[in-house]
Each structure stands twice: as C-alpha cells, then as structure tokens.
GROMACS .gro file of C-alpha atoms in nm:
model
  444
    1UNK     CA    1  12.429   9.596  10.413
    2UNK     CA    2  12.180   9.811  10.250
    3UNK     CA    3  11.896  10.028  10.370
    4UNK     CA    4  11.608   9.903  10.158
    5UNK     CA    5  11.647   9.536  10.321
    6UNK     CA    6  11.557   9.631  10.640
    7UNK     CA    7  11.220   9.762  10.839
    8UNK     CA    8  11.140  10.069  10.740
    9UNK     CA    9  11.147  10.407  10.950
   10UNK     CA   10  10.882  10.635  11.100
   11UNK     CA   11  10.892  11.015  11.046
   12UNK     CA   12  10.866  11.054  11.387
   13UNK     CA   13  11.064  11.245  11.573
   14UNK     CA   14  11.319  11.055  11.771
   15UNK     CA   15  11.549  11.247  12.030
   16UNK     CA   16  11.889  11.175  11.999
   17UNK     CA   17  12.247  11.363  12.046
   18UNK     CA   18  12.452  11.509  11.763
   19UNK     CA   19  12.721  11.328  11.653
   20UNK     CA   20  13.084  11.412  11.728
   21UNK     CA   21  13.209  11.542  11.369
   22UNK     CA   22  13.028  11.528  11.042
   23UNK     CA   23  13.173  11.435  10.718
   24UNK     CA   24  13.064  11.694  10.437
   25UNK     CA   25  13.094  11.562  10.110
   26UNK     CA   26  13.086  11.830   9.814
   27UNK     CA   27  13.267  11.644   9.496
   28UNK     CA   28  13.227  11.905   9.223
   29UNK     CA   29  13.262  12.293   9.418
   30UNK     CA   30  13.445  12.403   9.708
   31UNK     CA   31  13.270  12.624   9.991
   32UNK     CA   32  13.579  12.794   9.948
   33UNK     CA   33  13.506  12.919   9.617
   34UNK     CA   34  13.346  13.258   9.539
   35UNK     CA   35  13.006  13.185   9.446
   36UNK     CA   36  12.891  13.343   9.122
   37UNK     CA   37  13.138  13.182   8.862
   38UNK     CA   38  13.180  12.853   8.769
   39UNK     CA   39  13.019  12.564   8.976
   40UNK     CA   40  13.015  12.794   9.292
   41UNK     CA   41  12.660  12.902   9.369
   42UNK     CA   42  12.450  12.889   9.648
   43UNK     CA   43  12.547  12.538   9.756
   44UNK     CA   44  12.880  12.674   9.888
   45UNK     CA   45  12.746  12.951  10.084
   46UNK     CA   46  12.495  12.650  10.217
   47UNK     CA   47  12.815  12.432  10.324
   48UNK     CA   48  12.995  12.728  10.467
   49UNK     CA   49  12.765  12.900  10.666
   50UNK     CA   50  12.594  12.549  10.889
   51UNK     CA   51  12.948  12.408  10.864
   52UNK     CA   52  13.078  12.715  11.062
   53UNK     CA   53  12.784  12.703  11.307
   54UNK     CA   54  12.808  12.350  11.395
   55UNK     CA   55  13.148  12.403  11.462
   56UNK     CA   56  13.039  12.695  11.720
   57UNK     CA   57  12.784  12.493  11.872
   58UNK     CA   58  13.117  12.205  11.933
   59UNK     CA   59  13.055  11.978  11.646
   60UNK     CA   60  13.370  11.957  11.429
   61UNK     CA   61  13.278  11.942  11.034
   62UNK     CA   62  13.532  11.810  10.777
   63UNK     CA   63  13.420  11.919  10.423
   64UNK     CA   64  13.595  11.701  10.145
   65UNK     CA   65  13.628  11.839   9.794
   66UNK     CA   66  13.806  11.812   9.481
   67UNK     CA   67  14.083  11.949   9.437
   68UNK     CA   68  14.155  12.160   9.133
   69UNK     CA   69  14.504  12.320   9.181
   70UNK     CA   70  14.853  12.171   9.259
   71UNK     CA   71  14.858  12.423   9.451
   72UNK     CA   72  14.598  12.378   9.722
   73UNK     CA   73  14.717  12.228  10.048
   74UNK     CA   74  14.601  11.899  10.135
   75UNK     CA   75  14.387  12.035  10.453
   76UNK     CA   76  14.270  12.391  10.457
   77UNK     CA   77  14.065  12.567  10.787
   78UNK     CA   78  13.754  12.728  10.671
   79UNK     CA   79  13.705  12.791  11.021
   80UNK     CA   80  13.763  12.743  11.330
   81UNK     CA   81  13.646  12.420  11.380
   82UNK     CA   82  13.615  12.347  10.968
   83UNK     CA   83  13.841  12.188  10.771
   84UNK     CA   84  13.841  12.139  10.389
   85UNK     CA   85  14.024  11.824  10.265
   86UNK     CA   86  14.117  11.884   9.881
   87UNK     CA   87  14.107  11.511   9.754
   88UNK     CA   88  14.314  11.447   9.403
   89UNK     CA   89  14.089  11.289   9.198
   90UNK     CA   90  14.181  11.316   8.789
   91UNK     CA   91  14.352  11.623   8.649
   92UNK     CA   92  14.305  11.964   8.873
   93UNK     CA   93  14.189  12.147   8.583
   94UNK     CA   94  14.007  12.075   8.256
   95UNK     CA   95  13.765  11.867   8.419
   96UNK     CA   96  13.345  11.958   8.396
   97UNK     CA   97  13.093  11.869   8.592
   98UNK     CA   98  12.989  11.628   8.400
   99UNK     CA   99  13.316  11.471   8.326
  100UNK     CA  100  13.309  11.384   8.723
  101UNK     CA  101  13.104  11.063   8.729
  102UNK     CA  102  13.444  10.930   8.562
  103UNK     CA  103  13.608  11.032   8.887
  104UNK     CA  104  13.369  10.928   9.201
  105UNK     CA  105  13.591  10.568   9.237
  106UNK     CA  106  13.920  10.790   9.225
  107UNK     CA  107  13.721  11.057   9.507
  108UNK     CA  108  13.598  10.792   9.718
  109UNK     CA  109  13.913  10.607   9.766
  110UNK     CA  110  14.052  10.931   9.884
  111UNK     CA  111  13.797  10.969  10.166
  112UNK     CA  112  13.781  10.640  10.266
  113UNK     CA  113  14.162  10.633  10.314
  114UNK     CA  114  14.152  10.960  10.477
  115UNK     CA  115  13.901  10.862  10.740
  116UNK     CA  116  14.149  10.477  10.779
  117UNK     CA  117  14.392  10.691  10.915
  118UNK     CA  118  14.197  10.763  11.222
  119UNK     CA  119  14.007  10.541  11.527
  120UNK     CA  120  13.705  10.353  11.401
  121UNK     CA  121  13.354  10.578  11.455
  122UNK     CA  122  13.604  10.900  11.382
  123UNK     CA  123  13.275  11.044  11.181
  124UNK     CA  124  12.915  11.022  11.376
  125UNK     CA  125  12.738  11.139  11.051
  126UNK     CA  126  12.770  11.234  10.657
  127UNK     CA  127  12.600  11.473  10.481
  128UNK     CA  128  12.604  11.486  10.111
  129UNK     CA  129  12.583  11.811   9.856
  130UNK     CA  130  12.488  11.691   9.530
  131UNK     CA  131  12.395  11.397   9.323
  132UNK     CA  132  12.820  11.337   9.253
  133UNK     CA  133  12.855  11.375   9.635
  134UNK     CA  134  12.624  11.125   9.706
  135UNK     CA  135  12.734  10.843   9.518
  136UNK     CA  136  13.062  10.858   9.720
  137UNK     CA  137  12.857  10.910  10.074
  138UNK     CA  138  12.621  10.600   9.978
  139UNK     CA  139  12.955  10.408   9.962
  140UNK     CA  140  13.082  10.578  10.294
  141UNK     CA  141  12.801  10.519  10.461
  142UNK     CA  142  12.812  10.110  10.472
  143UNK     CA  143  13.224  10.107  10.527
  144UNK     CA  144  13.175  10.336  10.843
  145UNK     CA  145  12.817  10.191  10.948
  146UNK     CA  146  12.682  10.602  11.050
  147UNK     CA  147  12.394  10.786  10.863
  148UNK     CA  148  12.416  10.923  10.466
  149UNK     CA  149  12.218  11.239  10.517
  150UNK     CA  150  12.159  11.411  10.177
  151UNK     CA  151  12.076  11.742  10.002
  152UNK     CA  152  12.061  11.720   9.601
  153UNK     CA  153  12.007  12.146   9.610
  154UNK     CA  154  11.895  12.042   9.232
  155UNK     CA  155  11.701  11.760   9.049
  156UNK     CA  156  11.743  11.661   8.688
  157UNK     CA  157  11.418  11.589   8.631
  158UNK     CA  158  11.274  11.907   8.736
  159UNK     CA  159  11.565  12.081   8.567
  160UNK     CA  160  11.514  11.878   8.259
  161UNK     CA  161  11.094  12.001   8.248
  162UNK     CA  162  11.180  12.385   8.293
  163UNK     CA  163  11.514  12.417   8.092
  164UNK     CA  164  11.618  12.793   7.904
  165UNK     CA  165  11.597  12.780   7.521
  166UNK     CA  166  11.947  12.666   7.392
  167UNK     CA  167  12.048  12.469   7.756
  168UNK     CA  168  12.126  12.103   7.699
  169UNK     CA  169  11.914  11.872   7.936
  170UNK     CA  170  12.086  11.656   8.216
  171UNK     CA  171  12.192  11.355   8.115
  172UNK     CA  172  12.104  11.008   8.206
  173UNK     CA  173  12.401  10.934   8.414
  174UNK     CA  174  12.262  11.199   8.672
  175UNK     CA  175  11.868  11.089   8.668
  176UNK     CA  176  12.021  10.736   8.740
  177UNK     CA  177  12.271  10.819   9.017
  178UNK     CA  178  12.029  11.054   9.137
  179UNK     CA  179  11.748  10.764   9.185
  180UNK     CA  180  12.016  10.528   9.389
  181UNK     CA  181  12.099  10.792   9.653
  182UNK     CA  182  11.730  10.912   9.700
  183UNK     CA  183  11.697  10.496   9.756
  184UNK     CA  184  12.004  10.463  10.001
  185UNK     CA  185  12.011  10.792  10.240
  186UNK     CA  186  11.875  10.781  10.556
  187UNK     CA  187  11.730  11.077  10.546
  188UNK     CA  188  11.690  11.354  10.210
  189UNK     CA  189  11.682  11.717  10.306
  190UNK     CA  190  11.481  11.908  10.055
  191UNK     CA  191  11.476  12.341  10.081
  192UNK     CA  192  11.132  12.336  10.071
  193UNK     CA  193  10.779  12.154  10.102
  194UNK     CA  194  10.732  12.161   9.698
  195UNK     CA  195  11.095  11.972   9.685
  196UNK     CA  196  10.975  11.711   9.908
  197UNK     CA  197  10.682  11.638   9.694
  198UNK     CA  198  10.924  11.663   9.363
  199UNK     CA  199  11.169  11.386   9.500
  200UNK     CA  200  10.864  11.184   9.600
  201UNK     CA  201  10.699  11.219   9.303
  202UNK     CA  202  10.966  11.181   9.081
  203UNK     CA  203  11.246  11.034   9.252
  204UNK     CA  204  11.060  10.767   9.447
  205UNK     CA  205  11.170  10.946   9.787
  206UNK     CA  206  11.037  10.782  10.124
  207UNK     CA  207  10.836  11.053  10.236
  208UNK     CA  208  10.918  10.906  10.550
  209UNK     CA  209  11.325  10.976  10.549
  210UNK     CA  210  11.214  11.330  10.350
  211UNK     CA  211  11.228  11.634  10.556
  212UNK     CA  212  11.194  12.014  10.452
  213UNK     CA  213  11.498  12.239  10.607
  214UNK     CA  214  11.488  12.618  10.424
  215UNK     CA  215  11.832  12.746  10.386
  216UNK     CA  216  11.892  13.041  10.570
  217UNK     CA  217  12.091  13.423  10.566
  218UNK     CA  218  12.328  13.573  10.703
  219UNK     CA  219  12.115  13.882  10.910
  220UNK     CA  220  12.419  14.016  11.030
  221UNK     CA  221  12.621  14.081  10.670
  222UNK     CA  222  12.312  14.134  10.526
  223UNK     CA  223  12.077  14.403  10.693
  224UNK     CA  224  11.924  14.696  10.529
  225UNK     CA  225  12.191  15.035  10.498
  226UNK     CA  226  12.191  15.350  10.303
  227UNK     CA  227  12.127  15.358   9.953
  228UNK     CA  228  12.296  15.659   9.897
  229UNK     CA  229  12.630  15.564  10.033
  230UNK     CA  230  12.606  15.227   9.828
  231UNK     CA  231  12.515  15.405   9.524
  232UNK     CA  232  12.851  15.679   9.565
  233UNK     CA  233  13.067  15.350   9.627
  234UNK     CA  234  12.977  15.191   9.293
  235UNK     CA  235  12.979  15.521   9.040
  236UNK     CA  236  12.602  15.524   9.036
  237UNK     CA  237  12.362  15.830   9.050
  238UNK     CA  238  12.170  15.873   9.350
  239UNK     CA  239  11.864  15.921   9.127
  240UNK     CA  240  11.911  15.623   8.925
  241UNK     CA  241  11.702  15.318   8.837
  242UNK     CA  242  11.883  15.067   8.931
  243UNK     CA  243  11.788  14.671   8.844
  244UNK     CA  244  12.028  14.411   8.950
  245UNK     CA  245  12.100  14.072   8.858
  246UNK     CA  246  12.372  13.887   9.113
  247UNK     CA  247  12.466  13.516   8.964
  248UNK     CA  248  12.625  13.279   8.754
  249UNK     CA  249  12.617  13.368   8.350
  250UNK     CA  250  12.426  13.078   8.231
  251UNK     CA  251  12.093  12.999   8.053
  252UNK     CA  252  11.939  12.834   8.395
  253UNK     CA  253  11.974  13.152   8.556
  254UNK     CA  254  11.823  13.331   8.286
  255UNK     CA  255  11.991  13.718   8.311
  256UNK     CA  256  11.882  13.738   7.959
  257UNK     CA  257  11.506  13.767   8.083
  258UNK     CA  258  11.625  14.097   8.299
  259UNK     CA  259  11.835  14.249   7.991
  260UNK     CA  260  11.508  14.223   7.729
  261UNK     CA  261  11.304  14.339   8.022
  262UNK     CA  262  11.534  14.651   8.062
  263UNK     CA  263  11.473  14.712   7.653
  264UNK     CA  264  11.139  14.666   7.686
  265UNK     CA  265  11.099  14.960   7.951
  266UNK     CA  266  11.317  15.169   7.753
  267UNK     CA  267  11.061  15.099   7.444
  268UNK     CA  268  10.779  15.244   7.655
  269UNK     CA  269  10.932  15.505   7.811
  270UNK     CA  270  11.270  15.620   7.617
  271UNK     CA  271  11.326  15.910   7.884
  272UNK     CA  272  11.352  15.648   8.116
  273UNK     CA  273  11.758  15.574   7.956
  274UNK     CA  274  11.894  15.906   8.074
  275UNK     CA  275  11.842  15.707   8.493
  276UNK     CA  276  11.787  15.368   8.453
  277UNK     CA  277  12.107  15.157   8.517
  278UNK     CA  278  12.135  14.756   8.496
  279UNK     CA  279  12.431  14.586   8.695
  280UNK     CA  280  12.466  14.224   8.601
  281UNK     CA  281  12.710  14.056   8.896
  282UNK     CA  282  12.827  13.732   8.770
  283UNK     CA  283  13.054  13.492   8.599
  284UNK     CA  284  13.027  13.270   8.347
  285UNK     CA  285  12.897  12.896   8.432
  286UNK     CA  286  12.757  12.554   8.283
  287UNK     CA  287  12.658  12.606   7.918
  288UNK     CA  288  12.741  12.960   7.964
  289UNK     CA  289  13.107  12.872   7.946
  290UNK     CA  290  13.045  12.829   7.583
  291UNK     CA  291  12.965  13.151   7.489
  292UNK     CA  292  13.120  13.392   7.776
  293UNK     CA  293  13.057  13.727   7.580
  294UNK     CA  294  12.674  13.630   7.492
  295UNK     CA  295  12.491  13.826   7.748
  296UNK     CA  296  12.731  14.141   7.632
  297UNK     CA  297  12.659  14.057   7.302
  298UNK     CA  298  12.296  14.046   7.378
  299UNK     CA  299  12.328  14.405   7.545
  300UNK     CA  300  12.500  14.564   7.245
  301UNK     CA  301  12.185  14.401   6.978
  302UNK     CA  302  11.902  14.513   7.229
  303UNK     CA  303  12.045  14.851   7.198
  304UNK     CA  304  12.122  14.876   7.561
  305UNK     CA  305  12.533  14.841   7.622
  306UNK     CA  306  12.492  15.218   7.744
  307UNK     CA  307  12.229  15.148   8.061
  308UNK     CA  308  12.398  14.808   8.110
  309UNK     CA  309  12.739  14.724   8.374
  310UNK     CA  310  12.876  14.365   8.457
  311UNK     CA  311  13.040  14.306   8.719
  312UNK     CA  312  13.256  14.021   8.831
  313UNK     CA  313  13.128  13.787   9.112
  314UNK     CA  314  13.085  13.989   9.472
  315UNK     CA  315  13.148  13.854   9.784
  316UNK     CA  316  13.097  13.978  10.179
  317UNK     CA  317  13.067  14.357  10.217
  318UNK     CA  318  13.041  14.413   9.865
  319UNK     CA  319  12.781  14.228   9.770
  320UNK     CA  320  12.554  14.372  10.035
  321UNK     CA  321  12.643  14.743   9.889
  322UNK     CA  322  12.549  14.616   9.558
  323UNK     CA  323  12.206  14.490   9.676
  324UNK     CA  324  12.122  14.799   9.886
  325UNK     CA  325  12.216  15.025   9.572
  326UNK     CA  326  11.917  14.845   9.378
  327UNK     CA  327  11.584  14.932   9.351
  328UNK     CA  328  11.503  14.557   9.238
  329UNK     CA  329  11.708  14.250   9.249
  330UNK     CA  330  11.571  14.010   9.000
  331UNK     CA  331  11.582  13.678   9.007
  332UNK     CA  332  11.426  13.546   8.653
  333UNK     CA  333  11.553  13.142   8.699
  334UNK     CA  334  11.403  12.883   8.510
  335UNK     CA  335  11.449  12.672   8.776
  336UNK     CA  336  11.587  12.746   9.160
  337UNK     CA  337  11.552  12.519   9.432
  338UNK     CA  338  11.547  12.812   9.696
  339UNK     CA  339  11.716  13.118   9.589
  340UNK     CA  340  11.981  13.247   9.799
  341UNK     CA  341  12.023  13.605   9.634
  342UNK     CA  342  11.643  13.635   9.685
  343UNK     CA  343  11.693  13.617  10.027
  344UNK     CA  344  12.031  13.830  10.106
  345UNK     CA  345  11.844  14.091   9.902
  346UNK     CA  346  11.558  14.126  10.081
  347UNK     CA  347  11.733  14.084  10.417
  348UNK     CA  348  11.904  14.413  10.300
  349UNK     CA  349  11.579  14.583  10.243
  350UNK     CA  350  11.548  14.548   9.876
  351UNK     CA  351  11.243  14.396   9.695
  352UNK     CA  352  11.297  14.121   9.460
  353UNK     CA  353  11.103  14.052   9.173
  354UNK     CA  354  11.169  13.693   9.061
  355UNK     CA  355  10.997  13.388   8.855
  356UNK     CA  356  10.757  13.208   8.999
  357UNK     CA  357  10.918  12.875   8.957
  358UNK     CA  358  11.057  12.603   9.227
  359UNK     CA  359  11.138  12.729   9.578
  360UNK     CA  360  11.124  13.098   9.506
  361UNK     CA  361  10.769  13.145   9.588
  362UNK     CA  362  10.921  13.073   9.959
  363UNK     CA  363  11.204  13.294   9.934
  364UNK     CA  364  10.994  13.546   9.801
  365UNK     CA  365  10.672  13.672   9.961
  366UNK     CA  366  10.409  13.755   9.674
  367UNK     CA  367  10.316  14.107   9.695
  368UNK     CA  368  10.454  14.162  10.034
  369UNK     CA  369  10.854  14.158  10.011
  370UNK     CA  370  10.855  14.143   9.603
  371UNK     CA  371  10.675  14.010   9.316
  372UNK     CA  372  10.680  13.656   9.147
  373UNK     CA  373  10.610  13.667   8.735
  374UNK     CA  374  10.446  13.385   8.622
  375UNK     CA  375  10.683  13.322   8.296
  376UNK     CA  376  10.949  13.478   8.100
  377UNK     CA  377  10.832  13.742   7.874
  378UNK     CA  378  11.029  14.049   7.821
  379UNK     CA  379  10.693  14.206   7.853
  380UNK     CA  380  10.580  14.112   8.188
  381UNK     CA  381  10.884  14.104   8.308
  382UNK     CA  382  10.914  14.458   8.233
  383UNK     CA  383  10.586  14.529   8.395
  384UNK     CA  384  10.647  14.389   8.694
  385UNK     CA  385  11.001  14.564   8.739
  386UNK     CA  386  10.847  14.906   8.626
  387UNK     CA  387  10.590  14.870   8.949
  388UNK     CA  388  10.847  14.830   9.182
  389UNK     CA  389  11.123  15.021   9.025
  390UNK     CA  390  10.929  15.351   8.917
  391UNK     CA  391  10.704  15.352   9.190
  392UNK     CA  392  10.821  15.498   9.500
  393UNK     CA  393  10.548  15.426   9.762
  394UNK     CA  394  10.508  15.087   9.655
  395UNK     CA  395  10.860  14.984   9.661
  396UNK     CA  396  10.889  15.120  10.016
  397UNK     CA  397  10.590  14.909  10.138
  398UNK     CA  398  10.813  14.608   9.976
  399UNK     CA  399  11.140  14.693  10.102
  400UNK     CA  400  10.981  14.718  10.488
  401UNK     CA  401  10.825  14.357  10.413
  402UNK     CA  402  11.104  14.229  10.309
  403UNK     CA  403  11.296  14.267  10.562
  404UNK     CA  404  11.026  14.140  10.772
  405UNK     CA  405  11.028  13.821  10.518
  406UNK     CA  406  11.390  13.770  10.556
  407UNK     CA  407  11.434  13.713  10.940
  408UNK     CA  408  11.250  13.422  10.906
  409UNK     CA  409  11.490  13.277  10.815
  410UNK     CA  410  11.874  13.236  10.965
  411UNK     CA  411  12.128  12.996  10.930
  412UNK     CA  412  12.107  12.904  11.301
  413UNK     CA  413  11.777  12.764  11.253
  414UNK     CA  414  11.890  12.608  10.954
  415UNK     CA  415  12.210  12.475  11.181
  416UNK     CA  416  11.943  12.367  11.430
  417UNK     CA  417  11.749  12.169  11.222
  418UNK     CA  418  12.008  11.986  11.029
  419UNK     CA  419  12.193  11.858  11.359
  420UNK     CA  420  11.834  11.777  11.479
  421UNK     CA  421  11.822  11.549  11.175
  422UNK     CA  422  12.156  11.398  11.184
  423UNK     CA  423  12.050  11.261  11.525
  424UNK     CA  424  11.754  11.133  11.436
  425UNK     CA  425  11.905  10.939  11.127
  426UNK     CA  426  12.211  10.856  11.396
  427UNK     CA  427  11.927  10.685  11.639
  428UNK     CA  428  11.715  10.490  11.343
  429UNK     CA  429  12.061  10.424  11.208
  430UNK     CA  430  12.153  10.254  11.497
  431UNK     CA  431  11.807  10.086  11.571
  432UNK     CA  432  11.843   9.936  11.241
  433UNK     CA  433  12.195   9.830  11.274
  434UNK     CA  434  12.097   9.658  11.607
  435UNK     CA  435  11.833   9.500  11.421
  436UNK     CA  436  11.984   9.369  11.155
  437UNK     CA  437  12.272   9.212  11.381
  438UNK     CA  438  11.983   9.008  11.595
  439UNK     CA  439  11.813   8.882  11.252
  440UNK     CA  440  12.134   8.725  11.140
  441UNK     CA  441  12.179   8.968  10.887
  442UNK     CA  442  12.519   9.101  10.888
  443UNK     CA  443  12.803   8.999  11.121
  444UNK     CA  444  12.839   9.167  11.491
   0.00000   0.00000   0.00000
C-alpha cells in the first residue's frame, strides 16, 4: 500500500480529532541530549518542547531514539506524559551520523516490535525528525495503516549549495532517502514558507501535503532580565562589549565568521580590546569533530585568544544569563532552517545579528529586532556588529523590537498547529484507506 497509487489530497483544511498518542521518531539525537555538542541542536529542543505540550493538552507522545550507552534504560520519562524509548541498533558508541543508514533495518525492527507488544491502532499518528527518521516512519506507516507526518529540519540539497569552505557535501545516500520520504508522507512540515518552496522545488514535494509550522520559544525561560546581574554571574565587566556565539563547533555554523569579525573591529579601533569580550558557547559537531581545537587555534593566529572565552554547551537558566549578558548574539550560519538561538535571544531582549540565509530572515526581523548580513566577510560582518554593539541608542531600539519579534512565536502555537495537522493527515489518511479498500486495492 503506498501513497502515490491513490487519489491525491486537497490542502484544504479538513477538521478532524487528534489522535490518541503519537509516535516520534528521532534515529540519530535524543531530545534528551544537551543541545550544542554533537548531533544535539535545535531539533531536540523542537521534539522536547511540542512533545511536552501535547502531553499537557492529553495526547501521550512516545519519542524513539537510538540508543548510545549500555547504560540508558530501555524507557526513560521526559515528561509527564513523554516517554523516550532508547532502541539498540549497532554499537552505542563509535557510530556517525552518517554511518546510520547501515542501521535503519536494525532501528525499525525495534519499533515495530515495540509497538507488537501492544493492541492494534496503539499509535493514531507518526511524526518523523530527520531524513534517517523517516525512512523508518515510511516503513511504520504502512504496517500500522496511521499518517507519516514529517519534518526534515535540514535538506541536502540546500545544504550542499551553501556549504562553509573545508565542509564535505552530503552524500548521495541522504539526497536519495531524502526524495522517498518527501514522496511517501502524508503531510511535510517545513519551518518556514521559503522551506516549502525548497522541498517543492527541489525535492518534488506535493505542495498539497506541504505545510509551513515556525518553531517556537520558550517565553517563559526566556524573557528579557538584567544585564548587569548576568554579566557579575559570568566574570564579565559591566562595561564590556560583549558578542556571543551559542552552538555547535562546526563549519555549517560558521563561529569562525564572528571570531574574524571580532579581529576586524579590533583592526579599526585597537582601544576597543581593553572592553570588548567574545563568548563562544558550544561543542564540537559534524566535521568539526575533526579538528576540535580549530576555532581556538583560529583565536590564538587572529591575535585575539585574550578578548575571546568558550564555553561548553548551556542549557535552561544558564543559557538565558548568557544571552542577556550580550550586546549581540550572532548567528553567522551558512545554512539554518529556522534558527532557534535567534529566537531565545531575542525573546530575552537581545538583538541578533545573523546571515541572511534560509529561515533566519523569519527568525530575525531586518532592522527591527537585529540585522541580517548578506554574506560572510569579516568586514561586514564587523560592520554590522559594530552598529549594534557600539551604539547604544540603536541597540536599545533593537532589543525593545525584539522582544516584540519573539512573542510571535510560542511553542503552544507551534503545539497547536502540529496536532491540527496530524488530524488532518489522520482524516485524508483514513479517506484514502476507505478508498482504497472499495477499489479492490488492498484487503479489508
């Protein structure tokens, strides 16, 4: 039974109930990971946060994973109402991301026996993180006869057209498995309007199945606070220039664009070295794993080890300090589908100066909560922190429009909208189902 055999769906939308419990399927990271190292990015806090707020609104999520530790329980509560399943698929450790495609058949007998040991119709929907996640929910999907719902958070086509100097493009494994989930979802939930037209355009994506959902924040942890008192917790000077960079280490997320940036403003102004402090908040990831001490190394032949701190990943209360202790957060990506930290920053009252690239031009409001930088020269880049950074007034103006810009968006309405979606996949699911069974097409 596959999709692309039958009638094809309207966009129209179709009101329909919830279903009773959704499967989550995130192969490669765990939501219970700290973001900022490794595979653990923005994806995770994604899964976490709607996964805890459909539980709260009384629909039960059950988030299956890899596991990478003997010493992970087989069932772990994220929260109430959440439960991560650590399936054994290959080795715990020593295994990439991209040595995973070797591991899918391994994975997906693990969730199909998990869901055999309960009552037929035990899941009403899955939703897929992730081309590796979706090969296994395309499978899952025709055994349990309920919706594939998917996110890919990241295409390798789009990565492959904007990669950093030295990054190794995706391979042709993930285009591939990529292009046979956009065909077999019922529905494909993109972060923003310009990723619906990507997997369209390049993935062959039914615009009718495609819908845009933006990701959402967390307006409770992350609301604006004092400066001052974030700036004593962390060593720093309450006078300070202070330019942060929160993410993983690797080429993609380009913290080498904020370090030459940070030289270049010391070139024009060399008083400028006895204030201006750089925090980089990260951990090494992807190609980065290669080279763990580059960016340090990069620090020490810019000239700059003295002006620049790294931190290790922060998480909760911490990571708000560190944002509300910055004058600028940049975000310098090659490529970013949304841009979580652009959000949580600016939801703390901190402007954000980021690359113009992707989804951030939606997470960032052009001249109103920060400023997007249309490339990745050391020498724009340095202008455009130097406006915000060294200019009072105008970084004020930002900060109050930033927070404005943030509460637009929440994680409730991003909760909303997803379960909104899984019922209108469950009802065309259904339709279909009922259709096929009249046409002869599969067995009742």
């Amino acid at each position: 039974m596959r999709n692309r055999a039958l009638p094809a769906v309207t966009n129209r939308t179709i009101p329909g109930r919830s279903p009773h419990r959704i499967a989550v399927l995130s192969v490669h990271t765990s939501p219970l990971e700290q973001p900022g190292t490794g595979d653990a990015g923005g994806m995770n806090v994604y899964i976490a946060e709607t996964a805890t707020r459909m539980a709260r609104r009384g629909v039960p999520v059950e988030i299956f994973t890899r596991a990478t530790s003997s010493e992970q329980p087989p069932v772990a509560e994220l929260a109430p109402g959440v439960l991560v399943r650590h399936i054994t698929a290959g080795p715990f450790e020593g295994l990439g991301k991209n040595d995973l495609p070797g591991q899918l058949c391994a994975f997906t007998a693990g969730v199909l026996r998990a869901e055999a040991r309960h009552e037929p119709g035990h899941y009403g929907a899955i939703h897929s993180h992730y081309w590796l996640s979706g090969q296994v929910g395309w499978l899952a999907r025709d055994r349990w006869g309920v919706p594939l719902v998917h996110t890919a958070h990241t295409l390798a086509r789009v990565k492959n057209t904007a990669l950093a100097e030295g990054d190794q493009p995706e391979p042709m494994v993930r285009v591939i498995g990529e292009d046979q989930v956009v065909a077999e979802a019922d529905r494909l939930v993109a972060n923003t309007d310009t990723e619906v037209r990507q997997l369209v355009e390049l993935c062959g994506a039914d615009p009718l199945r495609t819908v845009a959902i933006p990701p959402g924040v967390d307006l409770e942890r992350f609301r604006p606070g004092s400066g001052a008192v974030a700036r004593a917790r962390l060593g720093i000077a309450r006078d300070a220039v202070v330019l942060v960079f929160v993410g993983r280490i690797q080429p993609l997320k380009a913290p080498d664009v904020l370090l030459r940036a940070a030289a270049e403003m010391l070139r024009r102004d060399p008083e400028l070295r006895r204030r201006l402090v750089v925090v980089v908040a990260g951990g090494p990831s992807g190609s980065g794993l290669t080279e763990p001490t580059a960016l340090q190394e990069l620090a020490a032949h810019l000239g700059i080890s003295d002006v620049v701190r790294f931190l290790p990943p922060q998480g909760g209360a911490e990571l708000a300090q560190l944002y509300r202790a910055a004058d600028v957060v940049a975000v310098p990506s090659h490529n970013e589908s949304f841009g979580l930290v652009a959000l949580e920053a600016q939801a703390c009252g901190t402007p954000v100066v980021a690359a113009d690239v992707g989804g951030l031009p939606v997470a960032v409001a052009d001249g109103r909560s920060g400023l997007l930088v249309p490339g990745h020269g050391a020498e724009q880049w340095a202008s455009a922190l130097a406006a915000v950074a060294l200019d009072p007034g105008r970084r004020a103006a930002l900060s109050a429009g930033a927070v404005d810009h943030a509460r637009d968006f929440s994680w409730d309405r991003t909760t909303d909208a997803l379960l909104a979606t899984y019922a209108d996949a469950g009802r065309e699911h259904r339709v279909r189902l009922r259709g096929a069974v009249m046409a002869g097409m599969i067995e009742r």
